[in-house]
Amino acid sequence: MKASVFDALADPVRRSLLEQLRADGPASLGALADGRPISRQGVTKHLDVLAAAGLVIVTRRGRERIHEVDPEPLRQLADFLAPYAAAWDDRLGRLTRHLEENP
Amino acid sequence: MNDITTHVPLDAIERTVELPHPVERVWRAISDPAEIGRWFPNESATLDVRPGGTGELVWVIEGKEFRTEVHVHEVDEPRRFVWSWGHESSNTDDPVTTVEFTLKPTDAGGTTLRVRESGFLTEKHRAGNHEGWGEELAELVAYLGDRP
C-alpha cells in the first residue's frame, strides 16, 4: 500500500486516465473507456489501482461508478517536483542571458 | 521569467522559452560542451554529442563538488536533443531522469525552445530503490500510507 502511488503513476494508461480526469472532471467508466484500445475490464483494473493509491475517488451514482481525482496527492507530487522545476527556470534564465551576451 | 511558461504533467516538468536567436545558434548553446559550461553547470561540462555518447556536468557549491553523468540518447540537429542524467556514477541524490530539448523556428527568425524533464517517479522505483528521493517524497509516501 505504501508505495502504490508509484506503481499507479508508473503505467502510461493510468497516467492518461488521470490526465483525462484532471482535464475533464468526474467521469463514468463508459466515458473513460471510450476511444481506448483496451477493454472496459482493463480500464476498470487500472482505475482500481488509481483508487487504491488514493489518486482517484470513486462514488456511486445509481448503477454507475463516478471517478474523480483526489487533488491532494497530486499537490504533494507537485511540491516534490517544485525544486526541480525551479532549477530549470534558473538555467533557462541563464541560457537566455548567455545568448544575449553571445549572440 | 515571464516569458517561460509552465506545465507540470504528473511526473514531468515542462518549460517553454521564446528566444530571439535562430535555431542553429540555440542548438549550439545547448549541445556544445564549451557553451553548456557557460550557463548550465557552474564548473565544467564534457559531452560526446552522439547517441550512446556520455559526458559529465560538474558544479561546485559552497566548496563541494557535485558531478552528474550524462548519457546521450537522441541527436537530431537542430531540432531535438535527448539525454538522461543522475546515473550511478553521479554523486548527487537526484533520480535518473530524461531531459528532452525541442527547438522550433519562429516566423520572426527566433526559436521556441521546450525543455521536458521526465521519469522522476518511475526509474528508481522500478529498480526497487526508494532511497535518495528526498524528504518531500518520504512525506508523500507517509501521507499516502496514512490513507484508509
XYZ file of C-alpha atoms in Angstrom:
251
model
C 0.000 0.000 0.000
C 2.765 2.390 0.937
C 4.438 2.593 -2.456
C 1.309 2.129 -4.520
C 1.276 5.715 -5.764
C 4.489 4.971 -7.675
C 3.060 1.804 -9.183
C -0.050 3.755 -10.049
C 1.849 6.515 -11.839
C 4.436 4.241 -13.474
C 1.886 2.992 -16.004
C 1.161 5.160 -19.078
C -2.502 4.080 -19.314
C -3.096 5.101 -15.694
C -1.286 8.411 -16.209
C -3.518 9.007 -19.224
C -6.686 8.172 -17.234
C -5.590 10.546 -14.500
C -4.832 13.275 -17.047
C -8.303 12.812 -18.559
C -9.966 13.074 -15.144
C -7.904 16.153 -14.326
C -8.761 17.841 -17.627
C -12.433 16.874 -17.993
C -13.586 16.393 -14.385
C -15.525 13.454 -12.855
C -16.376 10.685 -15.319
C -18.091 7.291 -15.521
C -16.339 4.108 -16.625
C -18.009 4.404 -20.029
C -16.646 7.896 -20.628
C -13.170 6.834 -19.527
C -13.118 3.628 -21.609
C -14.420 5.395 -24.710
C -11.857 5.565 -27.521
C -9.239 3.483 -25.709
C -7.743 0.392 -27.339
C -8.271 -1.702 -24.191
C -11.381 -3.405 -22.768
C -13.669 -1.888 -20.131
C -12.433 -4.584 -17.747
C -8.887 -3.435 -18.412
C -9.807 0.187 -17.716
C -11.620 -0.900 -14.520
C -8.466 -2.647 -13.278
C -6.385 0.474 -13.900
C -8.983 2.645 -12.129
C -8.920 0.253 -9.152
C -5.137 0.707 -8.894
C -5.544 4.506 -9.015
C -8.253 4.317 -6.321
C -6.113 2.037 -4.116
C -3.274 4.571 -4.376
C -5.609 7.343 -3.219
C -5.269 9.216 -6.508
C -8.878 8.657 -7.595
C -12.061 8.742 -5.528
C -14.957 6.523 -6.620
C -18.573 7.311 -5.755
C -21.729 5.534 -6.837
C -24.496 7.290 -8.733
C -27.260 4.761 -9.267
C -25.682 1.866 -11.095
C -22.751 3.955 -12.287
C -19.409 4.439 -10.629
C -18.196 8.010 -10.935
C -14.436 8.636 -10.765
C -12.743 11.860 -9.788
C -9.225 12.977 -8.954
C -8.244 13.487 -5.333
C -6.086 16.614 -5.761
C -4.145 16.228 -2.515
C -1.614 13.527 -3.538
C -1.050 15.381 -6.818
C -0.451 18.602 -4.920
C 2.178 16.754 -2.869
C 3.674 15.448 -6.096
C 3.828 18.997 -7.466
C 5.568 20.090 -4.242
C 8.120 17.306 -4.736
C 8.807 18.452 -8.311
C 8.914 22.177 -7.453
C 12.677 22.403 -6.733
C 13.500 20.567 -9.986
C 11.211 22.966 -11.869
C 12.791 25.990 -10.166
C 16.218 24.720 -11.264
C 15.064 24.788 -14.906
C 13.688 28.325 -14.516
C 17.100 29.327 -13.231
C 19.005 27.501 -16.018
C 16.797 28.852 -18.816
C 17.208 32.342 -17.401
C 20.979 31.897 -17.564
C 20.745 30.421 -21.090
C 18.741 33.494 -22.166
C 21.381 35.839 -20.721
C 24.220 33.770 -22.218
C 22.649 34.132 -25.685
C 22.036 37.858 -25.178
C 25.704 38.351 -24.315
C 26.973 35.984 -27.042
C 24.519 36.350 -29.943
C 10.889 34.992 -16.074
C 7.550 35.967 -17.553
C 8.411 34.506 -20.981
C 8.755 30.981 -19.588
C 5.509 29.025 -19.480
C 4.883 26.205 -17.070
C 3.192 22.851 -17.348
C 3.522 20.016 -14.831
C 2.126 16.772 -16.288
C 2.228 14.371 -13.316
C 5.829 13.197 -13.042
C 7.389 15.520 -15.606
C 8.436 19.170 -15.783
C 7.966 21.236 -18.908
C 9.247 24.701 -19.666
C 8.989 26.648 -22.908
C 11.046 29.743 -23.595
C 10.952 32.064 -26.630
C 14.399 33.158 -27.792
C 15.180 35.762 -30.492
C 18.119 33.685 -31.779
C 17.911 31.253 -34.738
C 17.644 27.510 -34.022
C 21.235 26.900 -35.152
C 22.536 29.319 -32.501
C 20.313 27.849 -29.763
C 21.306 24.312 -30.808
C 24.959 25.212 -30.293
C 24.225 26.692 -26.865
C 22.503 23.510 -25.652
C 24.790 20.908 -27.271
C 28.362 22.272 -27.484
C 30.018 21.443 -24.130
C 32.067 24.666 -24.249
C 28.779 26.600 -24.443
C 26.897 24.387 -21.994
C 29.597 25.146 -19.437
C 28.761 28.858 -19.719
C 25.170 28.589 -18.472
C 24.335 25.095 -17.170
C 26.798 23.748 -14.584
C 28.899 26.388 -12.823
C 32.191 24.433 -13.016
C 32.610 22.351 -16.189
C 30.874 20.311 -18.879
C 32.018 17.497 -21.172
C 29.735 15.823 -23.683
C 30.138 13.417 -26.602
C 27.199 14.598 -28.716
C 26.019 11.438 -30.456
C 23.596 8.660 -29.499
C 25.323 6.453 -26.910
C 27.801 9.210 -26.092
C 28.420 10.250 -22.492
C 29.511 13.316 -20.625
C 29.726 14.905 -17.224
C 28.403 18.104 -15.693
C 30.203 19.473 -12.641
C 29.022 22.037 -10.116
C 30.912 23.477 -7.161
C 28.544 24.722 -4.482
C 29.939 26.121 -1.238
C 33.261 24.378 -1.880
C 31.666 20.998 -2.507
C 31.816 19.320 -5.891
C 28.719 17.740 -7.452
C 29.033 15.609 -10.563
C 26.375 14.037 -12.733
C 26.936 11.657 -15.617
C 25.032 12.357 -18.830
C 24.004 9.672 -21.354
C 23.055 10.941 -24.813
C 20.022 9.205 -26.370
C 18.913 11.198 -29.424
C 20.632 13.839 -31.547
C 18.551 15.382 -34.317
C 20.358 18.634 -35.130
C 18.966 21.277 -34.811
C 15.528 20.094 -33.684
C 15.740 17.560 -30.888
C 18.304 16.585 -28.258
C 17.591 13.936 -25.616
C 19.794 12.778 -22.762
C 19.460 11.358 -19.280
C 21.347 12.156 -16.093
C 21.635 11.134 -12.453
C 23.209 7.774 -13.278
C 25.081 5.519 -10.839
C 28.442 7.246 -11.092
C 26.904 10.598 -10.188
C 27.418 11.784 -6.642
C 24.064 13.517 -6.279
C 20.881 12.027 -4.814
C 18.755 13.018 -7.779
C 16.747 10.350 -9.615
C 17.665 9.222 -13.137
C 15.585 11.445 -15.371
C 15.384 12.129 -19.087
C 15.832 15.648 -20.449
C 14.416 16.434 -23.870
C 15.135 19.694 -25.716
C 12.872 20.527 -28.659
C 13.676 23.525 -30.902
C 11.174 25.092 -33.288
C 11.921 28.058 -35.561
C 9.533 31.009 -35.197
C 8.240 33.196 -38.053
C 10.365 36.055 -36.703
C 13.553 34.043 -37.102
C 13.812 33.116 -33.441
C 13.409 29.828 -31.589
C 10.786 28.273 -29.364
C 12.787 26.067 -27.003
C 10.906 23.472 -24.988
C 12.548 21.513 -22.178
C 10.876 18.453 -20.726
C 12.380 16.500 -17.827
C 10.593 13.246 -17.006
C 10.922 9.974 -15.124
C 11.074 11.321 -11.564
C 8.876 8.609 -10.103
C 9.454 5.535 -12.185
C 13.134 4.779 -12.724
C 14.430 4.234 -9.222
C 11.140 2.733 -8.194
C 11.479 0.055 -10.841
C 14.987 -0.623 -9.571
C 13.404 -1.215 -6.156
C 15.259 1.694 -4.604
C 13.140 4.339 -2.898
C 16.032 5.956 -1.092
C 17.564 9.232 -2.092
C 14.353 10.801 -3.284
C 14.411 13.495 -0.681
C 12.219 14.406 2.234
C 9.342 15.617 0.130
C 8.811 12.195 -1.362
C 9.132 10.488 2.011
C 6.384 12.803 3.214
C 4.263 11.913 0.215
C 4.688 8.212 0.917
C 3.864 8.755 4.587
C 0.794 10.766 3.637
C -0.480 8.090 1.271
C 0.339 5.347 3.761
C -1.978 7.067 6.239
C -4.891 6.980 3.876
C -7.654 4.478 4.637
